Coordinates of C-alpha atoms and ligand atoms in Angstrom, one line a residue:
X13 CA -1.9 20.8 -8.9
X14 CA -3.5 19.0 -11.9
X15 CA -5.8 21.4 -13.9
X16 CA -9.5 20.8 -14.5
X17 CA -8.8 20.7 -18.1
X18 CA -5.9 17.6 -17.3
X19 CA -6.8 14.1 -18.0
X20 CA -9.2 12.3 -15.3
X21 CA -8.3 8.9 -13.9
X22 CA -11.2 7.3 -15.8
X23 CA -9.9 9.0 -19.2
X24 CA -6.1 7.1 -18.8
X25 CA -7.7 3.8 -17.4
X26 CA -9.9 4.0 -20.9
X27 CA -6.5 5.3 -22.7
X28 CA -4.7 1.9 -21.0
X29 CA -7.5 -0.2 -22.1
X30 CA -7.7 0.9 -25.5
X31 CA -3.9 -0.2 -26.0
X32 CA -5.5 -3.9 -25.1
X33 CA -7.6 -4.8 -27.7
X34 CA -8.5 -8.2 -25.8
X35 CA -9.5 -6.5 -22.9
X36 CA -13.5 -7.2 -21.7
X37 CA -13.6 -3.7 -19.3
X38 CA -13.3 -5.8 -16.4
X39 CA -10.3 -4.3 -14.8
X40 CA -11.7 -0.9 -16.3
X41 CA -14.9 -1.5 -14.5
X42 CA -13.0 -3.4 -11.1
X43 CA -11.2 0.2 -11.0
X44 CA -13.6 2.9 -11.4
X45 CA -15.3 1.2 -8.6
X46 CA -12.8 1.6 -6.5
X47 CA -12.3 5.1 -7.2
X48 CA -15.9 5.5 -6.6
X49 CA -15.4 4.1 -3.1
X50 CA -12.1 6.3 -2.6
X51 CA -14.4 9.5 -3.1
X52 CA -16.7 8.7 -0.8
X53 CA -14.2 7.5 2.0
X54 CA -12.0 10.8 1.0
X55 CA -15.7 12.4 2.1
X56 CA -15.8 10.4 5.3
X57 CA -12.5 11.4 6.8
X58 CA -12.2 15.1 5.4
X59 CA -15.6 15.5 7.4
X60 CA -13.9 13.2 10.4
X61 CA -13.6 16.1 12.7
X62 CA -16.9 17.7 12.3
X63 CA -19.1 14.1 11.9
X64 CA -19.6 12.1 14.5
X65 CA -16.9 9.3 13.4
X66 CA -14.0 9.8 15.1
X67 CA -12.5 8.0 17.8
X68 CA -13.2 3.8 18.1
X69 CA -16.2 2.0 17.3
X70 CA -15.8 -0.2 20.7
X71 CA -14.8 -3.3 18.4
X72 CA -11.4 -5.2 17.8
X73 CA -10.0 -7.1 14.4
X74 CA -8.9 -10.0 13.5
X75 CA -5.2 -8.4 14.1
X76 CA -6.4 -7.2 18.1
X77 CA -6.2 -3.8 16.5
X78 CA -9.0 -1.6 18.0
X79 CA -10.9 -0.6 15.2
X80 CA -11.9 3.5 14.9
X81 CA -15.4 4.5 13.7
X82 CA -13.9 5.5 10.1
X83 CA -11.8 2.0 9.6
X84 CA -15.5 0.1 9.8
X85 CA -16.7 3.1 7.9
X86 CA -14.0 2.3 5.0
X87 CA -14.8 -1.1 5.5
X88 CA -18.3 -1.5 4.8
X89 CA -17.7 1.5 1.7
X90 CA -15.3 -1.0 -0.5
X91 CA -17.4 -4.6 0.5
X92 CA -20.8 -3.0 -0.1
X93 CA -19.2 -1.6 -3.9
X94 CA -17.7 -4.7 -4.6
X95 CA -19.5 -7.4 -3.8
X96 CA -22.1 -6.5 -5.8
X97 CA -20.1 -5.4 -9.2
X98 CA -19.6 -8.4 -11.3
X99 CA -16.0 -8.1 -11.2
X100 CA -14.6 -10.0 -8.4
X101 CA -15.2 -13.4 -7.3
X102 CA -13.8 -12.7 -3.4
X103 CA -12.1 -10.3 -1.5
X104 CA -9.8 -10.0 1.7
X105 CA -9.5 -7.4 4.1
X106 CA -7.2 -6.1 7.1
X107 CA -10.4 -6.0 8.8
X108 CA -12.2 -9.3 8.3
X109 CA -11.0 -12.4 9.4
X110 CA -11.9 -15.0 6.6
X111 CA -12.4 -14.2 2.7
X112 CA -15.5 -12.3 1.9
X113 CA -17.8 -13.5 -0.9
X114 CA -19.4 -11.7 -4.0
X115 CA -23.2 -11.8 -4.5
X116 CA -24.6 -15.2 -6.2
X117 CA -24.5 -14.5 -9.6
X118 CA -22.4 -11.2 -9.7
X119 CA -19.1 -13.3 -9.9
X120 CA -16.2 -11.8 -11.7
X121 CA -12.8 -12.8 -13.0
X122 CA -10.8 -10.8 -10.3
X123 CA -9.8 -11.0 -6.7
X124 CA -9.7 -7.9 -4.5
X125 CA -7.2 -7.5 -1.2
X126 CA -7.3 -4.7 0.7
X127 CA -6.7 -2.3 3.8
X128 CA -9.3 0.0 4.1
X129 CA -7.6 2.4 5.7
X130 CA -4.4 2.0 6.8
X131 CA -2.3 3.9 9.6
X132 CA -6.3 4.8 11.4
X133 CA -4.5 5.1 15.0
X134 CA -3.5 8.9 12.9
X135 CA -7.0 9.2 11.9
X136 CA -8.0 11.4 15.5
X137 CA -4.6 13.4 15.2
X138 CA -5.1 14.5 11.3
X139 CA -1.9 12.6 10.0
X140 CA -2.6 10.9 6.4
X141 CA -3.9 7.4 6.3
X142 CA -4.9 5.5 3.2
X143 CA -6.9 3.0 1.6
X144 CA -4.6 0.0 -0.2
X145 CA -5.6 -2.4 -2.9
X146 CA -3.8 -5.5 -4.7
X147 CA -5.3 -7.2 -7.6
X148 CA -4.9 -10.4 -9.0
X149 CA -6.5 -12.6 -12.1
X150 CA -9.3 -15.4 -10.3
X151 CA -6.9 -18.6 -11.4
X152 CA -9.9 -21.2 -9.3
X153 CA -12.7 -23.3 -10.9
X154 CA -16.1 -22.4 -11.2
X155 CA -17.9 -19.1 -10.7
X156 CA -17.1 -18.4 -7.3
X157 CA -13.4 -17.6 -5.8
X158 CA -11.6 -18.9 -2.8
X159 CA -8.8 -18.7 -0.8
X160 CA -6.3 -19.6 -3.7
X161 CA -7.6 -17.0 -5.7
X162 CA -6.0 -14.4 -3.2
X163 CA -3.1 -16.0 -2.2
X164 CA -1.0 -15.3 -5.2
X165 CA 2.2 -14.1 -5.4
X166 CA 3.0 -10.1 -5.6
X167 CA 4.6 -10.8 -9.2
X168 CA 1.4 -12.3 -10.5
X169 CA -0.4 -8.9 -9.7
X170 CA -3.0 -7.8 -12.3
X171 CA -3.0 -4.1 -10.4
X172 CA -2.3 -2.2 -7.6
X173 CA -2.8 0.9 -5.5
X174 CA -3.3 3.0 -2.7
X175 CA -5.3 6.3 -1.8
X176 CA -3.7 8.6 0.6
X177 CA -5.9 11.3 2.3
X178 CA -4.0 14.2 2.9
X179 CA -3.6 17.9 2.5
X180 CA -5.1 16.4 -0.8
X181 CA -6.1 13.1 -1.6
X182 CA -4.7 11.4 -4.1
X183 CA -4.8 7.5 -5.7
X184 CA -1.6 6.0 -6.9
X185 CA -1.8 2.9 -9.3
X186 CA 0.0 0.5 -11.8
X187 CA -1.3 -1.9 -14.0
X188 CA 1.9 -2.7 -14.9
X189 CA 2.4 0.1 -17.3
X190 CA 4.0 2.8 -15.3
X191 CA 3.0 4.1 -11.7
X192 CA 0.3 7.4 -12.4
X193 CA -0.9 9.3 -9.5
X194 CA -4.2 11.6 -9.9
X195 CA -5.4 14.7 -7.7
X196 CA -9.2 14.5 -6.4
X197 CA -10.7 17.9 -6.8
X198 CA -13.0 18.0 -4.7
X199 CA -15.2 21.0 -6.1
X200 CA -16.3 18.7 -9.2
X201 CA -15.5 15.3 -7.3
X202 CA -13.3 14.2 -10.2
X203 CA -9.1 12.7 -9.8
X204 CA -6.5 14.8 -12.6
X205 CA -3.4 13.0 -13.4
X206 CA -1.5 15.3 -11.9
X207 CA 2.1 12.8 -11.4
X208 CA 1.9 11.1 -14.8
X209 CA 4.9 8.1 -15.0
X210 CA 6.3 8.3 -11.0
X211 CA 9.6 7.6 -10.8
X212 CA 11.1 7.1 -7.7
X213 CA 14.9 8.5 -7.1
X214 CA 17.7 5.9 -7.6
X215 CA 19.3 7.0 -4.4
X216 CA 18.0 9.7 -2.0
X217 CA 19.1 10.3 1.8
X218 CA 15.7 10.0 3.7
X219 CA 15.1 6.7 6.1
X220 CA 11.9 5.8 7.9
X221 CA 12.2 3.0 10.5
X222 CA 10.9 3.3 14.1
X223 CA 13.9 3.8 16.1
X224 CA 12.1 2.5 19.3
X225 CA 12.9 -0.7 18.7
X226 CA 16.5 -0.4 17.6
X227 CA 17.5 -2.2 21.2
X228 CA 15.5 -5.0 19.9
X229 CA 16.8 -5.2 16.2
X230 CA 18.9 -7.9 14.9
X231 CA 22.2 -6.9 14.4
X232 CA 22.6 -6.6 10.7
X233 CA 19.7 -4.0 10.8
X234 CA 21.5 -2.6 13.3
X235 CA 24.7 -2.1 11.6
X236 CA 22.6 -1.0 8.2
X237 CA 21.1 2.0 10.7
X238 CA 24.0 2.8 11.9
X239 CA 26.1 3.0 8.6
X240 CA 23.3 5.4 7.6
X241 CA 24.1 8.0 10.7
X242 CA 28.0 8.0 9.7
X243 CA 28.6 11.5 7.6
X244 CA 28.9 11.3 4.0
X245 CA 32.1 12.6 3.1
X246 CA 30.3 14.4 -0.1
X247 CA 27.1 16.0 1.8
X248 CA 28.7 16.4 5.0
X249 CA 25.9 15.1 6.4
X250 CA 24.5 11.8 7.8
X251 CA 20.8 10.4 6.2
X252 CA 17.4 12.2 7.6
X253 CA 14.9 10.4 9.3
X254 CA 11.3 10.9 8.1
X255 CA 8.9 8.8 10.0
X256 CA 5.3 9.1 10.0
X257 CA 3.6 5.9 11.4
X258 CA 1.3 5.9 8.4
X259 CA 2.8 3.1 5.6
X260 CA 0.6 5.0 2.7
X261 CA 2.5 8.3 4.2
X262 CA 5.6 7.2 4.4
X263 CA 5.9 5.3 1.3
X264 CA 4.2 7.6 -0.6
X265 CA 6.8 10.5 0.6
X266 CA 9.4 8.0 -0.7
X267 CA 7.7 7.4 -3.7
X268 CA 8.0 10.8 -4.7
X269 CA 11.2 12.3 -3.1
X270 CA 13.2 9.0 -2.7
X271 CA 14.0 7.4 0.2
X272 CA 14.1 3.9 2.1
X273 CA 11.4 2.4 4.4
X274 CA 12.0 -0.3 7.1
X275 CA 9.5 -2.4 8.9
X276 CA 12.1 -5.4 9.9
X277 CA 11.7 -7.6 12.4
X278 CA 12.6 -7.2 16.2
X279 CA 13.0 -10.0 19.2
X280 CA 10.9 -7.6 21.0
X281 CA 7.2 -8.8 19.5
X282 CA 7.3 -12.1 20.0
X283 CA 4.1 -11.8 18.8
X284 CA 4.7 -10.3 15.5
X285 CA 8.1 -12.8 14.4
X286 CA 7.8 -11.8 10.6
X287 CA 6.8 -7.4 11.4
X288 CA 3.8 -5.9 11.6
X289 CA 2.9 -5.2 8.0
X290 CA 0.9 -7.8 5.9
X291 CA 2.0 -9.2 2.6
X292 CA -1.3 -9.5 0.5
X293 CA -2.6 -6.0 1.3
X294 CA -0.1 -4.4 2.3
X295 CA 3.6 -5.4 1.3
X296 CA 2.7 -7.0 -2.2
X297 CA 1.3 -4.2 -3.8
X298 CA 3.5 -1.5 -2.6
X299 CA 6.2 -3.8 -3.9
X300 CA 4.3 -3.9 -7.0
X301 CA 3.9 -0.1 -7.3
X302 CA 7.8 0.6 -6.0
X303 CA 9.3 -1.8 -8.7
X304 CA 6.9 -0.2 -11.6
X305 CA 8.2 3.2 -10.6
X306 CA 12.1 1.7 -10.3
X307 CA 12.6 0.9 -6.8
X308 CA 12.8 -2.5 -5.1
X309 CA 11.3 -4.4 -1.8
X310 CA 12.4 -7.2 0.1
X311 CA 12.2 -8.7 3.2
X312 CA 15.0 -8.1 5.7
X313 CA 17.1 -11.4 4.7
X314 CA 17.0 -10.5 1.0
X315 CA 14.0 -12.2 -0.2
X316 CA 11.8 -10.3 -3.0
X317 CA 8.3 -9.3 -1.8
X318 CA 6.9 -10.1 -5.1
X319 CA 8.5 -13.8 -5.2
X320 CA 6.7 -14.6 -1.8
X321 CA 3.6 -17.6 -2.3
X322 CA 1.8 -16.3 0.7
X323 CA 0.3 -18.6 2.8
X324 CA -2.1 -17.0 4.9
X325 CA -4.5 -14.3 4.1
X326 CA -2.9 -11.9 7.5
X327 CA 0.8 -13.2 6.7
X328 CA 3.5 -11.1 8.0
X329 CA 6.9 -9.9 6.4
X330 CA 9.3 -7.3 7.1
X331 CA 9.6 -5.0 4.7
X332 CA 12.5 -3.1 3.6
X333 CA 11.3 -0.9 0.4
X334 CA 11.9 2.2 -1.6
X335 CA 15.0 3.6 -3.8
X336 CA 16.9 0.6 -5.9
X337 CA 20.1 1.6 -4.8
X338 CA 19.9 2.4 -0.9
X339 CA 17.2 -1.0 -0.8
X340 CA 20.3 -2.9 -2.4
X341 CA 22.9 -1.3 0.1
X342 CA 20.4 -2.4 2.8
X343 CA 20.3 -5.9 1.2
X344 CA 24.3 -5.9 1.1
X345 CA 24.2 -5.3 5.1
X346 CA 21.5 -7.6 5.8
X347 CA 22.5 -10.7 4.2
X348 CA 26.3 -9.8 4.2
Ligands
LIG231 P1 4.6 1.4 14.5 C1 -0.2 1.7 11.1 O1 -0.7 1.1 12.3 C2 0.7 0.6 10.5 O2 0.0 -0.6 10.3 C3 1.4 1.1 9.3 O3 0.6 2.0 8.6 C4 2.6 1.8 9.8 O4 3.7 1.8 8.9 C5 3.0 1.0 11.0 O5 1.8 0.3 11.5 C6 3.5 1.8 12.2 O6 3.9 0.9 13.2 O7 5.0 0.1 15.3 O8 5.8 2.1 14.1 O9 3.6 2.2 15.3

């Protein structure tokens, strides 16, 4: 655990700054607004148990998702921050249909996606669930962003990040510069680098894929999930399966210990024909973190995340991410 004495998130996003002598404190500011709105969801669902704010706030979302008390609550923290901080000129969110607009007059050079809070089916059962953010440079005329400013490629990403609220909460980002992860201690409110320059393992025998659907897979992920249950002739042994339900979870545990995570397509959800998981908020910057950190993401016929022009704000992909080398083993299988 990171000591109180240990740098705080806003002393390395100065620190990064300061090696940018043409930067304004946009993405400084952009930032510590986020984090701002991290503590005080972190708050919200630490307390979730003891408030009055678990279970389902009686509403659905623009993905027929029913949405829980603390998803709305997550919701309204982040829009009511931003929209009012002169650093963004339009967001997008998992739980609003259309793009959401800044304040007349507090326009800023950035656009903000997110997920509130990802995984919030966990939220009644204490598994972690996050918050996940992807931001990209306004590239529109005028004061005011639209649509195009948001639907930008993973590889043109200014920054990106996530918040998981575990047995601690912590926030994971990249500008670019190497993936840092920072501790919140709660006792003085405050996040301490406390995984400075994440690497993720080159290679590491963990896999996280729902199996329920493996009777609906297309072969090729088929064959790549069963390759991964033969027994290595060096361990002995055949790859673990770690699966959470929670994308910030699971990709954080792969982030950290190695590992390969599979959303892929099925012929099951005729409903869902590219996955469940959404590029702009939640693929593209996970892609963005993994690479930063040394692992890779694609889609499950080889494609890179971060080369995909999105074309809709809730656009679908599979995703296939985590460790270079068992992503590029999968990539062999799935495009072999
Ligand atoms: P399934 C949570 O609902 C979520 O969007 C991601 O956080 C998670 O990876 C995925 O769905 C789990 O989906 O179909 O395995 O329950």
């Amino acid at each position: 655990m990171a000591k109180r004495s240990g740098i705080t998130i806003s002393r390395q996003i100065m620190d990064s700054q300061r090696l940018h002598p043409e930067a304004t404190g946009d993405l400084t500011g952009l930032l510590s607004e986020l984090i701002v709105a991290a503590k005080i969801i972190s708050a919200e669902v630490n307390m979730a148990g003891l408030a009055d704010i678990l279970g389902q706030s009686g509403s659905t979302n623009i993905q027929g998702e029913v949405v829980q008390k603390l998803d709305e609550f997550a919701n309204a923290t982040i829009k009511r921050r931003m929209e009012q901080c002169g650093y963004i000129c339009i967001m997008a969110s998992e739980e609003d249909d259309g793009v959401i607009p800044v304040l007349e007059g507090y326009e800023g050079k950035y656009a903000l996606a997110f997920d509130p809070l990802d995984g919030s089916s966990n939220i009644d059962v204490n598994v972690s669930i996050g918050t996940i953010f992807s931001i990209h440079r306004k590239r529109s005329a005028g004061a005011s962003g639209d649509e195009s400013d948001l639907l930008q490629k993973g590889a043109d990403q200014v920054a990106a990040g996530y918040i998981i609220y575990g047995s601690s909460t912590m926030l994971v980002y990249t500008t670019g510069e190497g993936v840092h992860g920072f501790t919140l201690d709660p006792s003085v409110g405050e996040f301490f680098l406390s995984h400075p320059d994440i690497r993720i393992p080159e290679r590491a025998r963990y896999y996280s894929v729902n199996e329920a659907y493996t009777n609906y897979w297309f072969e090729p992920t088929r064959r790549y999930i069963d390759y991964l249950k033969e027994i290595d002739p060096d361990s002995g042994r055949p790859y673990s399966l770690r699966y959470i339900g929670s994308l910030v979870a699971d990709f954080h545990r792969n982030l950290i210990s190695g590992g390969i995570f599979l959303y892929p397509r099925d012929s099951k959800s005729t409903d869902k024909p590219d996955g469940k998981l959404r590029l702009l908020y939640e693929a593209a910057p996970m892609a963005m973190i993994v690479r930063e950190a040394g692992g890779l993401a694609i889609t499950d016929d080889g494609r890179d995340i971060l080369e995909i022009e999105p074309a809709g704000l809730h656009q679908r992909v599979p995703l296939i991410i985590g460790s270079r080398a068992d992503v590029e083993t999968a990539r062999r299988f799935l495009t072999g």
